[in-house]
Short mmCIF file of C-alpha atoms and ligand atoms in Angstrom, two decimals:
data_model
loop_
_atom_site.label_atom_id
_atom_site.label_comp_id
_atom_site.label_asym_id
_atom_site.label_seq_id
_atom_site.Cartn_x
_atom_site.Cartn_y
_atom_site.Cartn_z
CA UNK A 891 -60.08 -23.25 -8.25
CA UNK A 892 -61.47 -26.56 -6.64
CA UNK A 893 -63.87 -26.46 -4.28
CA UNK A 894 -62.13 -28.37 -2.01
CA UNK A 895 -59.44 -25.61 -2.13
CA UNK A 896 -62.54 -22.89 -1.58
CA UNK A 897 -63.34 -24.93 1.77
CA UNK A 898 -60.12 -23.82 3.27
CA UNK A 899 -59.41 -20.98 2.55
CA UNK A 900 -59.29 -18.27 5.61
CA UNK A 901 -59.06 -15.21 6.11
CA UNK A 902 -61.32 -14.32 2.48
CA UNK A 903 -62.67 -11.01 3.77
CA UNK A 904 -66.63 -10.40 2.35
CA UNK A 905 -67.37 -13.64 0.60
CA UNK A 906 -69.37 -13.30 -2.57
CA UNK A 907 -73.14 -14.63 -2.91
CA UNK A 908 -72.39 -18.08 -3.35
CA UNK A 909 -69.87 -18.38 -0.91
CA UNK A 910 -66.69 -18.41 -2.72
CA UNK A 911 -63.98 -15.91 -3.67
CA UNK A 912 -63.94 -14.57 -6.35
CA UNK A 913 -61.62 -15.74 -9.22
CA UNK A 914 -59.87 -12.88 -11.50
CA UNK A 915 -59.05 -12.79 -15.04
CA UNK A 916 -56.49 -10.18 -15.28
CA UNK A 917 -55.80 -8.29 -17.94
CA UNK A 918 -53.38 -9.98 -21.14
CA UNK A 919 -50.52 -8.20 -22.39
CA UNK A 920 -49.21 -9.91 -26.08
CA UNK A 921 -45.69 -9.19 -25.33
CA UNK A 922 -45.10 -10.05 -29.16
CA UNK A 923 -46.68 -6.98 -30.01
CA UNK A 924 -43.94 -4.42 -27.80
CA UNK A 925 -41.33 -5.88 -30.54
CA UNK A 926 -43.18 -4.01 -33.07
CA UNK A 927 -42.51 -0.32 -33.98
CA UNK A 928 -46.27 0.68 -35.66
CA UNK A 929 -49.35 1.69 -33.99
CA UNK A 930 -49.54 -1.93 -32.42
CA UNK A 931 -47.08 -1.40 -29.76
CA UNK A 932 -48.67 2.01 -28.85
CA UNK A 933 -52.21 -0.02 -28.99
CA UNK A 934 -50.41 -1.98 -26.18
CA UNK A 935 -48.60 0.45 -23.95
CA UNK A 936 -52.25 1.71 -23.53
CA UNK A 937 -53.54 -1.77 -22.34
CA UNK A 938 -50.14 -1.28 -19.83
CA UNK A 939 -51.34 1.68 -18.41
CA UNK A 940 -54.94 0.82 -17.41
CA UNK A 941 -53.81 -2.47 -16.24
CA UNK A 942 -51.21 -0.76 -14.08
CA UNK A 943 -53.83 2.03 -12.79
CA UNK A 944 -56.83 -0.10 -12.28
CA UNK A 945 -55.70 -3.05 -10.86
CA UNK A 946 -51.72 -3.07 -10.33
CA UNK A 947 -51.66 -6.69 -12.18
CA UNK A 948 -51.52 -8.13 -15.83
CA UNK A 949 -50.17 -11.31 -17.43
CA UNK A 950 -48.06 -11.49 -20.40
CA UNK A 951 -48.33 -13.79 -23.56
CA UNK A 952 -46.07 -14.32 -26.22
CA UNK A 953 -43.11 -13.82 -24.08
CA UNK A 954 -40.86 -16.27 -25.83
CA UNK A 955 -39.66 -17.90 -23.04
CA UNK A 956 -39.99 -21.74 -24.14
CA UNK A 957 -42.01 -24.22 -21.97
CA UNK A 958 -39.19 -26.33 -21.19
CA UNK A 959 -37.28 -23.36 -19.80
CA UNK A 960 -40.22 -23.02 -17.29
CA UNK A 961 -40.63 -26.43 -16.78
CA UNK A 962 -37.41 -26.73 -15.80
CA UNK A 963 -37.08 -23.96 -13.66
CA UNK A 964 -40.27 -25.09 -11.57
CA UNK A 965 -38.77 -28.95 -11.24
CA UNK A 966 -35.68 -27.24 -10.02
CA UNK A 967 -37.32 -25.49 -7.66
CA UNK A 968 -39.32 -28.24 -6.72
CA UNK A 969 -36.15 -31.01 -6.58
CA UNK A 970 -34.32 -28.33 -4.10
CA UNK A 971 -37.29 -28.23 -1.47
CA UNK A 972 -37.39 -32.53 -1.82
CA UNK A 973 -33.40 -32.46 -0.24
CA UNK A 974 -33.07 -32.95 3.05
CA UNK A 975 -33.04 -30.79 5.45
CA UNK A 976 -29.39 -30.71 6.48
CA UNK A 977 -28.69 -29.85 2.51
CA UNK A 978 -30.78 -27.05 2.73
CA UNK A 979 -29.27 -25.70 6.26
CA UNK A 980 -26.51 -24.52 4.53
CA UNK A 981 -27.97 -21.73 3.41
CA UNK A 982 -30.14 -20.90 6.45
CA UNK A 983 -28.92 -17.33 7.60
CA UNK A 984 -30.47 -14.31 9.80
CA UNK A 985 -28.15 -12.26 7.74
CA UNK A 986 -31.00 -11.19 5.15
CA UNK A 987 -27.92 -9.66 2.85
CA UNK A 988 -26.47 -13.20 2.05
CA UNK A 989 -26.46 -13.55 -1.72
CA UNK A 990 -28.52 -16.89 -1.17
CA UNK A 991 -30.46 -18.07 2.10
CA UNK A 992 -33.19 -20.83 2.77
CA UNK A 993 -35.66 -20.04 5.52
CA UNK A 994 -38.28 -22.76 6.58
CA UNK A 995 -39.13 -21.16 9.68
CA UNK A 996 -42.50 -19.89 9.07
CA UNK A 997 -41.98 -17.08 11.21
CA UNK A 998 -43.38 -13.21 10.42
CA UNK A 999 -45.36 -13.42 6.72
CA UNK A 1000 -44.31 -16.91 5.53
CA UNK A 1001 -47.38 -18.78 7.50
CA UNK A 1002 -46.81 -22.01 5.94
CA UNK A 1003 -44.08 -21.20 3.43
CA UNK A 1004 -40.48 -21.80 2.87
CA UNK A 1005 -38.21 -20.03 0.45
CA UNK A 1006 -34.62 -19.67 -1.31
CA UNK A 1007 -33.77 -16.33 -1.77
CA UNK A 1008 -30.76 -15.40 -4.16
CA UNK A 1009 -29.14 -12.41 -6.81
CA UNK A 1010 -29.61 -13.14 -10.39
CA UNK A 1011 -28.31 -10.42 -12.19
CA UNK A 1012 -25.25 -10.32 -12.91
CA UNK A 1013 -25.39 -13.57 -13.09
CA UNK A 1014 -21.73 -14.92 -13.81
CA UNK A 1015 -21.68 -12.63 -10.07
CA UNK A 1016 -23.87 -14.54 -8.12
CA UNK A 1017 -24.78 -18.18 -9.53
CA UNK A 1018 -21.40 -19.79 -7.82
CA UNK A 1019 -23.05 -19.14 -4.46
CA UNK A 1020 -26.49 -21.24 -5.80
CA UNK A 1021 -27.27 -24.07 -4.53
CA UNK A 1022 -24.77 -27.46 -6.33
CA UNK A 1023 -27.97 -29.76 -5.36
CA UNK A 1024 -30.35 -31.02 -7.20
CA UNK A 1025 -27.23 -30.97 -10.30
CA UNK A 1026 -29.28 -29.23 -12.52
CA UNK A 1027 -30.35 -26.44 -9.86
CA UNK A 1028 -28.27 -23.83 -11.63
CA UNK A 1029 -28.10 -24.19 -15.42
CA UNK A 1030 -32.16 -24.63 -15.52
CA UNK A 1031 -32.76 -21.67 -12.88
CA UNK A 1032 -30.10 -19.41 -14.76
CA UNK A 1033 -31.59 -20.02 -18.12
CA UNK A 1034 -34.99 -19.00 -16.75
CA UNK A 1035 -33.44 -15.92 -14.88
CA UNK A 1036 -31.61 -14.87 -18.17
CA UNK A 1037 -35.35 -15.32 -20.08
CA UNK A 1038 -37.49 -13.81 -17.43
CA UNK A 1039 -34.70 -10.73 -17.21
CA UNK A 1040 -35.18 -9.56 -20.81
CA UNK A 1041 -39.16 -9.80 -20.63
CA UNK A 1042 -38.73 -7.82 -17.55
CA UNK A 1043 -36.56 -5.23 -18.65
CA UNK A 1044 -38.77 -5.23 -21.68
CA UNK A 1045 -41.91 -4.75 -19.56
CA UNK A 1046 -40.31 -2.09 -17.73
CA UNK A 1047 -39.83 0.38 -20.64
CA UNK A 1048 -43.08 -0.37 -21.82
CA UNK A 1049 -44.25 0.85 -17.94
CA UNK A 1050 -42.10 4.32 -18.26
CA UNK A 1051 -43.73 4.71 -21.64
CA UNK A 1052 -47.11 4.09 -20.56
CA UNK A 1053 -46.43 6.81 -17.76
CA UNK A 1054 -45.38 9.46 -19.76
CA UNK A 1055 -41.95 9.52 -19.27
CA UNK A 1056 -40.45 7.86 -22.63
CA UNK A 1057 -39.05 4.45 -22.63
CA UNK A 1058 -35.61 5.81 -21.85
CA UNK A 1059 -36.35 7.56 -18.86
CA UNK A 1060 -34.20 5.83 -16.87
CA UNK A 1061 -31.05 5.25 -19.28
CA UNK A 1062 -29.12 2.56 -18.82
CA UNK A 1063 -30.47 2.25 -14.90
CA UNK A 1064 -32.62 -0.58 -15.76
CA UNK A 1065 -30.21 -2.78 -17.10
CA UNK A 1066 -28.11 -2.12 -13.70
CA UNK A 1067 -30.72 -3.06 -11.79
CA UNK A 1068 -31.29 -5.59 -9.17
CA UNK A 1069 -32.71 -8.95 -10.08
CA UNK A 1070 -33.89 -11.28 -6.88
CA UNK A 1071 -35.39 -14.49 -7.82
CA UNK A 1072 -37.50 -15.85 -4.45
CA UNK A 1073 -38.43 -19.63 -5.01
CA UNK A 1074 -40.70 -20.48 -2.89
CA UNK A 1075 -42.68 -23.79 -1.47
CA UNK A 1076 -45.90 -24.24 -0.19
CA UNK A 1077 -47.25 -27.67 1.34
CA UNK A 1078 -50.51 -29.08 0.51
CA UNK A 1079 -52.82 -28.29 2.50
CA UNK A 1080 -54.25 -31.27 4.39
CA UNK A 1081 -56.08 -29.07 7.36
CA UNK A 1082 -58.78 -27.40 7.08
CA UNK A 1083 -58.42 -23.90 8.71
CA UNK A 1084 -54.62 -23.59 8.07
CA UNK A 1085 -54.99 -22.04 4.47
CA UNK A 1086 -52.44 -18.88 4.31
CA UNK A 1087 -49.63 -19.34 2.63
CA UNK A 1088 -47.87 -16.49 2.68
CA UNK A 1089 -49.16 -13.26 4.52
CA UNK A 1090 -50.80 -9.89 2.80
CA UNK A 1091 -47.61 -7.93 1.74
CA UNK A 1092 -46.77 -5.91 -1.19
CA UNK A 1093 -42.77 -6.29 -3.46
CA UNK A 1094 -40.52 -3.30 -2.76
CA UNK A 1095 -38.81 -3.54 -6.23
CA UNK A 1096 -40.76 -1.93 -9.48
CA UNK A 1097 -41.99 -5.11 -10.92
CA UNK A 1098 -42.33 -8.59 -10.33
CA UNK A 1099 -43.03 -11.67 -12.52
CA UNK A 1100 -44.50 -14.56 -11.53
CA UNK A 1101 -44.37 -18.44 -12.00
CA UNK A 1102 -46.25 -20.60 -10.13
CA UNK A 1103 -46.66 -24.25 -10.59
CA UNK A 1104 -50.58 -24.36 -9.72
CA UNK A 1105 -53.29 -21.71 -8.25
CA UNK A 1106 -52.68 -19.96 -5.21
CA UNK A 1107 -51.82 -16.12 -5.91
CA UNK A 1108 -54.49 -13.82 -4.29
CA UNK A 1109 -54.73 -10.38 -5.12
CA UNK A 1110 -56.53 -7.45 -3.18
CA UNK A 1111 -58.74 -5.72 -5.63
CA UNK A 1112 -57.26 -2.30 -5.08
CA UNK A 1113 -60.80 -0.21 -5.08
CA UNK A 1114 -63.45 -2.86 -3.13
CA UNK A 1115 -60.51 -4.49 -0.68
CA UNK A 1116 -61.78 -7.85 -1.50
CA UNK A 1117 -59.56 -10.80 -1.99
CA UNK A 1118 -59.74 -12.13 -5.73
CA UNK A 1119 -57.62 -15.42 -6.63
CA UNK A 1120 -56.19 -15.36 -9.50
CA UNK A 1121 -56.51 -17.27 -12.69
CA UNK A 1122 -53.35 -18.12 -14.52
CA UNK A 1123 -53.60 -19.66 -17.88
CA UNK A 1124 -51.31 -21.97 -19.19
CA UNK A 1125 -47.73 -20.29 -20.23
CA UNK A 1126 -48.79 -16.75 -19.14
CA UNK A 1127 -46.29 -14.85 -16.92
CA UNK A 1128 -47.83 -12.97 -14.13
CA UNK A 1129 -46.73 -9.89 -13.36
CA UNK A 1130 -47.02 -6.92 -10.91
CA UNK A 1131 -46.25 -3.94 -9.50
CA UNK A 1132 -44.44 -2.95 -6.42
CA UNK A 1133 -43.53 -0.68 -3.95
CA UNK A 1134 -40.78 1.72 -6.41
CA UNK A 1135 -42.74 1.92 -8.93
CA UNK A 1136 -45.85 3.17 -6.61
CA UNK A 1137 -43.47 5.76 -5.33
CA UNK A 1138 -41.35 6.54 -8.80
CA UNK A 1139 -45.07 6.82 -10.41
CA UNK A 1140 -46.07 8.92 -7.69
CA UNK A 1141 -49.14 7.42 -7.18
CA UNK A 1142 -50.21 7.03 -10.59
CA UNK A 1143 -49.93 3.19 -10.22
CA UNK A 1144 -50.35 2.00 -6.76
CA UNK A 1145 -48.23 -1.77 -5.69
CA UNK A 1146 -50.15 -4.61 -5.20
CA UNK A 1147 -51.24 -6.69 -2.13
CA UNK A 1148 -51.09 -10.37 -2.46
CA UNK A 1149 -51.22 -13.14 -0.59
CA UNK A 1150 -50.69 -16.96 -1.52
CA UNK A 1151 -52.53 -19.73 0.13
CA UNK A 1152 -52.32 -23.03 0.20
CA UNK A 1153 -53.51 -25.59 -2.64
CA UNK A 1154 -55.70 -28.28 -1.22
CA UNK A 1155 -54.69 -30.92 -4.15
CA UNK A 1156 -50.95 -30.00 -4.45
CA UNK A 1157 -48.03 -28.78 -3.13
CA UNK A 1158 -47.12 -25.73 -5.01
CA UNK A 1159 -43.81 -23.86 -5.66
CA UNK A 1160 -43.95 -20.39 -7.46
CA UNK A 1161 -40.67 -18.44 -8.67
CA UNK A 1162 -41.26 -14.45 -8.03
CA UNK A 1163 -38.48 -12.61 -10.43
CA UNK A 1164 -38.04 -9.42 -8.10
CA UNK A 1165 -36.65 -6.07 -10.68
CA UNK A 1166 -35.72 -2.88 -9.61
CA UNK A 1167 -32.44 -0.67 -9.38
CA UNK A 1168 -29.31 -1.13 -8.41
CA UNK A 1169 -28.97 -1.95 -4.29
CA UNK A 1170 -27.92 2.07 -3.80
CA UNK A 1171 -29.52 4.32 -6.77
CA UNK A 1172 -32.28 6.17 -5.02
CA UNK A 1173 -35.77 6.07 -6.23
CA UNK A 1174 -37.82 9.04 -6.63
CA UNK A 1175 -41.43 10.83 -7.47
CA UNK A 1176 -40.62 11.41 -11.20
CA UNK A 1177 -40.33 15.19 -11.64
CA UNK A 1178 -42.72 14.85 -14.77
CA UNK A 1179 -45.10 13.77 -12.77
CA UNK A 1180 -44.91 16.58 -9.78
CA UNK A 1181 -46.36 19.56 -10.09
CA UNK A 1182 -48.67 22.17 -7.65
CA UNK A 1183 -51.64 19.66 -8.22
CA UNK A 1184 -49.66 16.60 -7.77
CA UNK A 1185 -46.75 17.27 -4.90
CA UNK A 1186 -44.68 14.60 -4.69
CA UNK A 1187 -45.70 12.03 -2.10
CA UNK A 1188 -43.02 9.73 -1.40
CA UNK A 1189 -39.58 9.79 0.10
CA UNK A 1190 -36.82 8.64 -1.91
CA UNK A 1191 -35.06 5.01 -1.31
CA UNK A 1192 -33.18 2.37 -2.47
CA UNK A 1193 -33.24 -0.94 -2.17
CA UNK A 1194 -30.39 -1.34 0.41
CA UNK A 1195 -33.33 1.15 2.21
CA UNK A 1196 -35.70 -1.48 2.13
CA UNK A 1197 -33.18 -4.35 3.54
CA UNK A 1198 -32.16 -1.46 6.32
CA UNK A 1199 -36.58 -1.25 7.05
CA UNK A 1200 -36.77 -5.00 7.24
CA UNK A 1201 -36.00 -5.99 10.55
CA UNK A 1202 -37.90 -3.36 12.02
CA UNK A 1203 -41.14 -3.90 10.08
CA UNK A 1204 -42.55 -6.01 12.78
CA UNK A 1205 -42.21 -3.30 15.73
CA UNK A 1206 -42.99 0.16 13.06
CA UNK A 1207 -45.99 -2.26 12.58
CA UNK A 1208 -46.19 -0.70 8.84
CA UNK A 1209 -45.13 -1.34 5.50
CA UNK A 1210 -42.48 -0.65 3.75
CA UNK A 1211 -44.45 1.53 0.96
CA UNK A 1212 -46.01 3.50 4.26
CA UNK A 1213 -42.85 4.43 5.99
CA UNK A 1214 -42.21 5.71 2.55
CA UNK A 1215 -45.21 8.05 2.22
CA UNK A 1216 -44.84 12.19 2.74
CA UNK A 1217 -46.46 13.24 5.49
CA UNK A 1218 -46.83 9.63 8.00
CA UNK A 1219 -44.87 9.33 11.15
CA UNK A 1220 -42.18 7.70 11.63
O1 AKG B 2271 -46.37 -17.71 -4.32
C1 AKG B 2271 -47.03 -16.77 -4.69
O2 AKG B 2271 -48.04 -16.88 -5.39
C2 AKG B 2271 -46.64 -15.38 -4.26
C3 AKG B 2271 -45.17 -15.23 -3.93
C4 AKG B 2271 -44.84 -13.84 -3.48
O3 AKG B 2271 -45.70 -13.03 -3.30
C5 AKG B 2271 -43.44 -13.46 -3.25
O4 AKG B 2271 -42.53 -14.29 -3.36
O5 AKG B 2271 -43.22 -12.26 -2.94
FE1 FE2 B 2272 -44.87 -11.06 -3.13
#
């Protein structure tokens, strides 16, 4: 990270010694190796679950989803946020269960950002109500939905295997499940002082996988609370974990805060690839994982629970993983 970016950054709670956050490498998962059926896979599934207890965060190599396919995706993303703004204000909506909507507002998290929000999966369901402009919007973001999908779904057996529960656990749920790309743009920033990006918050779904064109991801290092920015190598995927797999884990692995801020040398865009299960199939402690020691800890919910929580996040003044927990008021 440049250290023009460091000199506007806010909000970086305990700086380190010389002044500047600290920048993460997070742990690298060779995807190439899940493929394989020998001791290799198992070798990795191991590297999956310390990654997802200690920190909440990996990225992935090897994923086999071709440059140009992310390329594209990110100029796509970047060509919609050029149009002007009357193009876009078609898909402005305060109904947050549209199948696509544009917000530019900057109201509640998104400090300085603006986002498209739309279904993926299935995705002959939902990619007529895409945007038509820029042309290529929708056959360069669907081939990089399709790609990112089967890493995900992928990554998410891998994460049931690493817990215990067998790769299967959850049948054919998975492959139900929800898919919500959000593609989101952040200015340069040109002022120092107005640095956030997007606010702290943590992804309600079980994982998500993340492209950004240039550095700006923050994590909170989940044992010393301090902000850690995150490195991002070439072609890696970054992913994490959120909210249903906290509470379907039971605790084992906890969802991550993040927070993006705002790249002094670019404008940035970054596509999150939101999975989890279908809109109404509940998500619960895994019984595996309950017992005297461990009670289970979190209330079950789906993800048409979490749209229900949204508007009212701002006056419950709590998360959506702490309205979930056993045992907090209401
Ligand atoms: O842009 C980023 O780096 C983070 C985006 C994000 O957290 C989100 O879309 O939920
Ligand atoms: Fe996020």
């Amino acid at each position: 990270m440049s250290a023009a970016l460091l000199s506007s950054i806010s909000l970086v709670p305990p700086p380190v010694p010389n002044g500047e956050p600290e920048s993460m490498q997070m742990p690298i998962i060779d995807f190439s190796k899940l493929q394989q059926t020998d001791g290799s896979r198992l070798a990795v599934i191991r590297d999956v679950e310390t990654a997802c207890r200690e920190i909440g965060c990996f990225q992935v190599i090897n994923h086999g989803i071709s440059k140009s396919v992310m390329e594209g995706a990110l100029s796509a993303a970047y060509d919609f946020f050029e149009l002007p703004a009357e193009s876009k204000a078609e898909f402005m909506s305060p109904d947050i269960t549209k199948p696509v909507r544009y917000d530019c507002s900057n109201e509640g998290i998104n400090k300085s950002r603006s986002y498209l929000k739309h279904y993926a999966h299935p995705l002959e369901e939902w990619i007529k109500f895409w945007p038509r402009e820029p042309p290529t919007y929708r056959i360069k973001m669907g081939q990089y939905a399709i790609e990112v999908r089967r890493v995900a779904l992928c990554l998410m057996h891998a994460i049931l295997q690493s817990l215990g529960l067998g790769q299967a656990y959850l049948g054919t749920k998975l492959e139900e499940g929800v898919q919500l790309l959000a593609v989101n743009y952040y200015p340069q920033s040109t002022q120092p002082g107005v640095a956030l990006g997007l606010a702290p918050h943590s992804d309600y779904g079980f994982i998500t996988i993340l492209l950004p064109s240039c550095p700006g991801l923050e994590v909170m290092d989940p044992k010393t609370k301090v902000w850690m920015s995150v490195l991002q190598p070439e072609d890696t995927l970054h992913v994490h974990i959120g909210d249903h797999l906290e509470a379907l884990s039971n605790g084992k692995y906890r969802t991550v805060v993040h927070r993006a801020v705002l790249n002094s040398e670019n404008s940035r865009v970054s596509i999150a690839s939101i999975h989890g299960l279908a809109m109404n199939e509940k998500v619960r402690s895994a019984e595996e994982l309950v017992d005297e020691q461990n009670p289970a800890m979190y209330k079950e919910s789906s993800f048409r629970d979490f749209l229900d929580f949204l508007p009212s996040k701002e006056i419950k003044n709590k998360s959506y993983i702490d309205s979930l927990r056993i045992g907090t008021a209401e």
